[in-house]
Each structure stands twice: as structure tokens, then as C-alpha cells.
Coordinates of C-alpha atoms in Angstrom, one line a residue:
M431 CA -32.8 37.4 -17.9
S432 CA -33.5 36.6 -14.2
D433 CA -31.3 37.6 -11.3
T434 CA -29.7 34.1 -11.5
Q435 CA -25.9 34.6 -12.1
T436 CA -24.6 33.5 -15.5
F437 CA -21.2 32.1 -16.4
H438 CA -18.8 34.3 -18.3
P439 CA -15.4 33.0 -19.5
D440 CA -13.7 36.2 -18.4
G441 CA -14.4 35.4 -14.7
G442 CA -15.6 37.9 -12.2
E443 CA -18.5 37.3 -9.9
D444 CA -20.3 35.3 -12.7
S445 CA -17.8 32.5 -12.3
L446 CA -18.3 28.8 -12.8
A447 CA -17.7 28.2 -9.1
S448 CA -20.6 30.5 -8.1
S449 CA -23.1 28.9 -10.6
F450 CA -21.9 25.3 -10.6
A451 CA -24.5 24.0 -8.1
T452 CA -27.4 25.4 -10.0
S453 CA -25.9 24.4 -13.4
Y454 CA -25.2 20.9 -12.3
A455 CA -28.7 20.3 -10.9
G456 CA -30.2 21.9 -14.0
V457 CA -28.2 19.8 -16.4
L458 CA -29.2 16.6 -14.6
A459 CA -32.9 17.6 -14.6
F460 CA -32.7 18.6 -18.3
L461 CA -31.1 15.3 -19.4
A462 CA -33.7 13.3 -17.3
V463 CA -36.6 15.2 -18.9
A464 CA -35.1 14.8 -22.4
S465 CA -34.6 11.1 -21.9
E466 CA -38.0 10.4 -20.2
G467 CA -40.1 12.9 -22.2
S468 CA -41.9 13.9 -19.0
F469 CA -41.2 16.1 -16.0
A470 CA -43.0 13.6 -13.7
R471 CA -41.1 10.6 -15.0
A472 CA -37.8 12.6 -14.7
G473 CA -38.7 13.4 -11.1
D474 CA -39.2 9.7 -10.4
R475 CA -35.9 8.8 -12.0
L476 CA -34.0 11.4 -10.0
G477 CA -35.9 10.8 -6.8
I478 CA -37.3 14.3 -6.5
G479 CA -40.7 16.0 -7.2
R480 CA -42.0 17.1 -10.5
S481 CA -42.0 20.7 -9.4
A482 CA -38.3 20.5 -8.3
V483 CA -37.4 19.2 -11.8
S484 CA -39.3 22.1 -13.4
R485 CA -37.6 24.7 -11.2
S486 CA -34.1 23.3 -12.0
V487 CA -34.8 23.4 -15.7
Q488 CA -36.2 26.9 -15.5
K489 CA -33.1 28.1 -13.7
L490 CA -30.9 26.4 -16.3
E491 CA -32.8 28.1 -19.1
A492 CA -32.4 31.4 -17.3
Q493 CA -28.6 30.8 -17.0
L494 CA -28.4 29.9 -20.7
D495 CA -30.8 32.6 -21.8
A496 CA -32.4 30.0 -24.0
R497 CA -35.5 28.0 -24.1
L498 CA -34.7 24.2 -24.0
F499 CA -38.2 22.6 -24.2
L500 CA -41.5 23.2 -26.1
R501 CA -44.2 22.5 -23.5
T502 CA -47.8 21.7 -24.3
T503 CA -50.5 20.2 -22.2
R504 CA -49.9 16.8 -23.8
S505 CA -46.2 16.7 -24.8
I506 CA -42.7 18.0 -24.3
S507 CA -40.2 18.3 -27.0
L508 CA -36.7 19.8 -27.4
T509 CA -36.2 23.1 -29.1
R510 CA -33.4 23.5 -31.6
E511 CA -31.3 25.0 -28.8
G512 CA -32.3 22.1 -26.5
E513 CA -31.3 19.6 -29.1
L514 CA -27.9 21.2 -29.5
F515 CA -27.4 21.4 -25.7
Y516 CA -28.4 17.8 -25.3
E517 CA -25.9 16.7 -28.0
N518 CA -23.1 18.5 -26.2
C519 CA -24.0 17.5 -22.7
H520 CA -24.9 13.8 -23.1
P521 CA -21.5 12.4 -23.9
G522 CA -19.9 14.1 -20.9
V523 CA -22.6 12.9 -18.6
E524 CA -22.2 9.3 -20.0
R525 CA -18.5 9.5 -19.2
I526 CA -19.3 10.7 -15.6
V527 CA -21.7 7.8 -15.2
Q528 CA -19.2 5.4 -16.6
A529 CA -16.5 6.7 -14.2
L530 CA -18.9 6.3 -11.2
E531 CA -19.7 2.7 -12.2
E532 CA -16.0 1.9 -12.6
M533 CA -15.3 3.3 -9.2
R534 CA -18.2 1.2 -7.7
E535 CA -16.7 -1.9 -9.4
L536 CA -13.3 -1.2 -8.0
R537 CA -14.8 -0.9 -4.6
N538 CA -17.4 -3.6 -4.6
G539 CA -17.0 -5.6 -7.9
P540 CA -14.5 -8.3 -8.8
P541 CA -11.0 -7.2 -7.9
R542 CA -9.1 -5.9 -10.9
G543 CA -6.7 -3.1 -11.9
H544 CA -3.0 -2.4 -11.2
L545 CA -1.2 -2.7 -7.9
R546 CA 2.1 -0.9 -7.3
I547 CA 3.9 -2.6 -4.4
C548 CA 7.1 -1.6 -2.6
S549 CA 9.2 -3.8 -0.3
T550 CA 12.6 -3.8 1.4
T551 CA 15.0 -5.7 -0.8
G552 CA 15.6 -8.8 1.3
F553 CA 12.0 -9.3 2.5
G554 CA 10.7 -8.6 -1.0
R555 CA 13.0 -11.2 -2.7
A556 CA 12.7 -13.9 0.0
I557 CA 9.0 -13.6 1.1
V558 CA 6.9 -11.3 -1.1
A559 CA 8.0 -12.2 -4.6
P560 CA 7.5 -16.0 -4.1
L561 CA 3.9 -15.4 -3.1
L562 CA 3.0 -13.3 -6.1
P563 CA 2.4 -16.2 -8.6
G564 CA -0.2 -17.7 -6.2
F565 CA -1.9 -14.3 -5.8
N566 CA -2.0 -13.8 -9.6
E567 CA -3.6 -17.2 -10.1
A568 CA -6.3 -16.3 -7.5
Y569 CA -6.8 -12.8 -9.0
P570 CA -5.9 -12.9 -12.7
D571 CA -7.4 -9.5 -13.4
I572 CA -5.0 -7.7 -11.1
T573 CA -1.6 -6.7 -12.6
L574 CA 1.3 -6.3 -10.2
E575 CA 4.4 -4.2 -10.1
L576 CA 7.0 -4.9 -7.3
L577 CA 9.6 -2.3 -6.5
L578 CA 12.5 -3.2 -4.1
N579 CA 13.8 -0.3 -2.1
D580 CA 15.2 -0.2 1.4
S581 CA 14.1 3.4 1.9
P582 CA 10.5 4.0 3.1
A583 CA 8.2 4.5 0.2
N584 CA 6.4 7.8 -0.4
F585 CA 2.9 6.6 -1.2
T586 CA 1.9 9.8 -3.0
T587 CA 4.9 10.7 -5.1
D588 CA 5.9 7.1 -5.8
R589 CA 2.2 6.1 -6.5
I590 CA 2.5 3.2 -4.1
D591 CA -0.6 1.2 -3.1
V592 CA 1.0 -1.2 -0.6
S593 CA 4.4 -1.2 1.1
F594 CA 6.2 -3.8 3.1
R595 CA 8.4 -2.4 5.9
D596 CA 10.8 -3.9 8.4
G597 CA 11.6 -2.9 11.9
R598 CA 9.5 -0.2 13.5
V599 CA 6.9 2.0 11.7
E600 CA 6.5 5.5 13.2
D601 CA 4.7 7.1 10.3
S602 CA 1.3 8.2 11.6
Q603 CA 0.1 8.9 8.0
V604 CA -0.1 5.2 7.1
I605 CA -2.0 2.1 8.4
A606 CA 0.7 -0.3 9.5
K607 CA -0.4 -3.9 9.9
Q608 CA 2.1 -6.2 11.6
L609 CA 2.4 -9.5 9.6
I610 CA 4.9 -11.3 11.9
P611 CA 7.4 -10.2 14.6
M612 CA 10.8 -9.4 13.2
Q613 CA 13.2 -11.7 15.0
M614 CA 16.9 -10.6 14.8
L615 CA 19.4 -13.5 15.3
V616 CA 23.1 -13.4 15.6
C617 CA 24.3 -16.3 13.4
A618 CA 27.5 -18.1 12.5
S619 CA 28.5 -21.0 10.3
P620 CA 29.5 -24.2 12.1
D621 CA 33.0 -23.9 10.7
Y622 CA 33.4 -20.4 12.1
A623 CA 32.1 -21.6 15.5
R624 CA 34.6 -24.5 15.6
V625 CA 37.5 -22.1 14.9
H626 CA 36.6 -18.9 16.7
G627 CA 33.8 -19.9 19.1
V628 CA 30.7 -17.9 19.4
P629 CA 29.9 -15.1 21.9
R630 CA 28.2 -16.1 25.2
N631 CA 27.1 -12.5 26.0
V632 CA 26.7 -9.2 24.1
S633 CA 30.0 -7.8 25.3
E634 CA 31.9 -10.7 23.7
L635 CA 30.8 -9.6 20.3
L636 CA 33.7 -7.1 20.3
A637 CA 36.2 -10.0 20.1
H638 CA 34.6 -11.5 17.0
R639 CA 34.8 -11.0 13.2
C640 CA 31.5 -9.1 12.8
I641 CA 29.7 -8.5 9.5
N642 CA 27.9 -5.2 9.4
L643 CA 25.1 -3.8 7.2
R644 CA 25.0 -0.3 5.8
T645 CA 21.4 1.0 5.6
A646 CA 19.7 2.9 2.7
S647 CA 20.5 6.1 4.6
G648 CA 24.2 5.3 4.4
R649 CA 24.8 4.7 8.1
I650 CA 26.0 1.4 9.6
A651 CA 23.1 -0.4 11.3
E652 CA 23.5 -0.9 15.0
W653 CA 23.1 -4.4 16.5
E654 CA 20.1 -4.4 18.7
F655 CA 19.5 -6.6 21.8
K656 CA 17.4 -6.7 25.0
V657 CA 19.6 -7.0 28.1
D658 CA 17.9 -7.3 31.5
G659 CA 14.7 -6.2 30.0
H660 CA 16.1 -3.0 28.4
P661 CA 17.0 -2.2 24.8
H662 CA 20.8 -2.3 24.2
K663 CA 22.5 -1.2 21.0
L664 CA 26.0 -2.0 19.9
M665 CA 28.2 -1.1 17.0
P666 CA 30.9 -3.8 16.7
G667 CA 33.9 -3.2 14.4
G668 CA 33.1 -4.6 11.0
H669 CA 35.3 -7.2 9.5
H670 CA 33.1 -6.9 6.4
T671 CA 30.3 -4.3 5.6
F672 CA 27.6 -4.8 3.0
N673 CA 24.6 -2.8 2.0
C674 CA 22.7 -6.0 1.0
P675 CA 21.5 -8.5 3.6
E676 CA 21.9 -11.3 1.1
L677 CA 25.6 -10.6 0.7
A678 CA 26.0 -10.5 4.5
L679 CA 24.3 -13.9 4.7
Q680 CA 26.6 -15.3 2.0
A681 CA 29.6 -14.1 4.0
V682 CA 28.3 -15.8 7.2
H683 CA 27.8 -19.1 5.3
A684 CA 31.3 -18.8 4.0
G685 CA 32.6 -18.6 7.6
Q686 CA 33.9 -15.0 7.2
G687 CA 32.3 -13.9 10.4
I688 CA 29.0 -13.5 12.3
A689 CA 26.1 -11.2 11.6
Q690 CA 22.8 -10.2 13.1
L691 CA 20.2 -11.2 10.5
A692 CA 16.4 -11.4 10.2
A693 CA 14.8 -14.8 10.9
Y694 CA 13.2 -15.1 7.5
Q695 CA 16.7 -15.2 6.0
V696 CA 18.1 -17.9 8.3
C697 CA 15.3 -20.1 9.6
E698 CA 15.8 -22.9 7.0
A699 CA 19.6 -22.9 7.4
L700 CA 19.3 -23.0 11.2
R701 CA 16.9 -26.0 11.1
E702 CA 19.2 -27.8 8.6
G703 CA 22.3 -27.1 10.7
R704 CA 24.0 -25.0 8.1
L705 CA 24.0 -22.1 10.5
I706 CA 23.9 -21.8 14.3
A707 CA 22.4 -19.1 16.4
C708 CA 23.8 -17.4 19.4
L709 CA 22.8 -14.8 21.9
T710 CA 19.1 -15.7 21.3
Q711 CA 18.3 -14.9 24.9
Y712 CA 19.1 -11.3 24.1
A713 CA 17.1 -11.1 20.9
P714 CA 15.0 -7.9 20.6
N715 CA 11.3 -8.3 20.6
D716 CA 10.0 -4.9 19.5
R717 CA 10.5 -5.1 15.8
G718 CA 8.1 -6.4 13.1
H719 CA 7.5 -7.0 9.4
Y720 CA 4.7 -4.6 8.4
L721 CA 2.2 -4.3 5.5
C722 CA 1.4 -0.6 5.1
Y723 CA -1.2 1.3 3.1
L724 CA -2.8 4.8 3.3
S725 CA -6.3 4.4 4.6
R726 CA -8.8 1.9 6.0
K727 CA -11.7 3.8 4.3
Q728 CA -12.7 3.4 0.7
L729 CA -10.0 0.8 0.1
P730 CA -10.3 -0.5 -3.5
A731 CA -11.0 -4.2 -3.8
R732 CA -7.7 -5.0 -5.4
I733 CA -5.9 -3.6 -2.3
R734 CA -8.2 -5.3 0.1
V735 CA -7.7 -8.8 -1.4
F736 CA -3.9 -8.3 -1.6
V737 CA -3.7 -7.3 2.0
D738 CA -5.8 -10.3 3.1
Y739 CA -3.9 -12.7 0.9
M740 CA -0.4 -11.6 2.0
T741 CA -1.4 -11.4 5.6
G742 CA -2.7 -15.0 5.6
H743 CA 0.1 -16.5 3.6
I744 CA 3.0 -14.7 5.3
R745 CA 1.6 -15.6 8.8
A746 CA 1.4 -19.2 7.7
L747 CA 5.1 -19.4 6.9
D748 CA 7.2 -21.1 9.5
L749 CA 9.5 -18.2 10.4
D750 CA 9.5 -18.4 14.2
C751 CA 13.0 -19.5 14.9
L752 CA 13.3 -18.6 18.6
T753 CA 10.7 -21.1 19.8
A754 CA 12.1 -23.9 17.6
L755 CA 15.8 -23.5 18.6
P756 CA 17.7 -24.0 21.8
L757 CA 18.4 -20.8 23.7
D758 CA 22.1 -20.8 22.8
L759 CA 23.6 -23.3 20.4
M760 CA 27.4 -23.3 20.6
L761 CA 29.9 -25.4 18.7
S762 CA 33.1 -24.0 20.1
T763 CA 36.6 -25.5 20.7
K764 CA 37.5 -22.3 22.6
D765 CA 35.1 -22.2 25.5
A766 CA 37.4 -19.9 27.4
R767 CA 36.5 -17.0 25.1

């Protein structure tokens, strides 16, 4: 035996970790020589010189304390030990090569595989889910799983590939791409406005039947505004409180009160006159709808095309209510409020 360390199952200094680099290079050289039948051709295949191939094989033989090749001036053949070693190594290396090829395909080949997506409940139902059939038609080899959860997704423990988040993203561990601004509008039904009026300024909210939202953390969401250029938060007393934006919207349509809702929920109803908006001049402008993922580097093709598809299609939706509506639309028979 040479002074090259050998691997013993009982550990110690002769561990796999200490001999891995030599073993790995030797196994690759051995397999290349066995396949090519020549040290020179094996070197060409591996992109190294003939002498480097020979040295790697010699170190491997020393580690194994076995001769792997019968060498003559004209030919090279496997010994019985070499044949046994080749039979044991070759399937494992083929699996490694296959895994490498599959990773290259995921990165550079046609998009395929499984996508696990998380979204807030309201945005997921109203915006994300309706776009998925079109994405599936464009990329039929990608399977999709959509999870609705108003709590921020944990990309690692929940095995999430892409997450849609609302509001503000302060997680420095993720890439957060703003899809569209998140416009928050105080809305009422025309019937409510005719009976109760609508607030002309933020302080008048306290006199109205307000519908509050309870967040995933269990707290009541504050109503957010921008007054005189500064953020302003308010917690009006709740005539009704829901933990689902869709239920809050239904209550507003039913004339049970007013609520601050995201524009994607109410744009169509506002344009059709089924709802009216008020306090739009105080709407906050520092929130957004975000598409989040873990890294810009080595992004699999299935995630790249999903990010591009959703970004383009969501931005193409007509969800900008503030530029399409009057600053303050009021249908009130109680202007003195």
C-alpha cells in the first residue's frame, strides 16, 4: 500500500471525507478508461492529459489495494477485480449523470415539473386562480398546486416555489416583485349612501357603520390613509367584523356598512355603479401586490415562466380604480353629516 489514505467504515482519520476527492477523480478516470479502452482517449473525454488519467487510476488502485487494469503495450483490459468494481460503480454514475441532465433541463430545457404556489385568500381567488388555466394551456408539462393562506408562506418548511403577498413585504430573504400597486378604497353601496351618507373626511368614519377585517394573526386590521402627505391609521368601531375579505364585500353590497377594500375586489362594481368610493383623496399609496420567490440565481425554468406569465397578465388587468373614478363620489341625502 502507498501512503494514500484508505477508507475504513469504522471512521477515524481514514474517513470518506478525507479521501473523497481522490476517490471521485479516480472513479471518473477508471470509468472513462474502461469505456474508451484507452488512457489517451479517456483523457480526451475528460478534458485532461493522459498522464493525469493514469495518476488518478493509480491512486484509486492504491486506495482499493487492487489492480483494476491489465496493461500491455497494445491493449488495456479489466482485471476480475476491475470488472466487479465497474459493475458496482457504473449504475451509480449513470444515475448521477441522469440527475445532472435533468437539472440542466429544468434550468434550460422546456419548462416542466411541479409548482407549489401560495397566495392570500382574496387575491388568490379573484386574480391568481382565474389565470391558471391559461398558464396550463401555455405550459402543459407544469403541474400546479395553489394554497390559499393569509399568513406569509415559509418557503422552506412549506416547500413553496412562488408566493403572492399583499401590502408591504419586509422579508429580506425573498425577492419581492411588485405586480401592481395595492389601492385601498373605502366603499359603500348606493343604498347605504342614500340613507346614511358617506364620510367626507377620515374623522367622519367614526360616525358610520364600519365593517372591519380580522387578519390571519387575529388582530383587527387598521384602516390606512394618507393625510397631508403623512400615513394615518384609524381603528373605527366595527358594526361587523369578518376574517374574510369576500364576506366583508358581501356585507357592503348588502348595505350593512362601509369597508376599506382592495381595488381588485371592487373595481368592476365601482365602474358598474353597484358600489361607490369615498375618501379616495386619502387613499394610501405605499402598498402593493407582490410576487415573491427565494432567489434570482439558478431559477428553474418552471418558476421563471410562471413569474413572467403572471407578471404580464396581472399588470394587463384593469385594476387602477383611482384614475378612472372621481375623487369623491357621494350619493347622500344627509349632506350635513
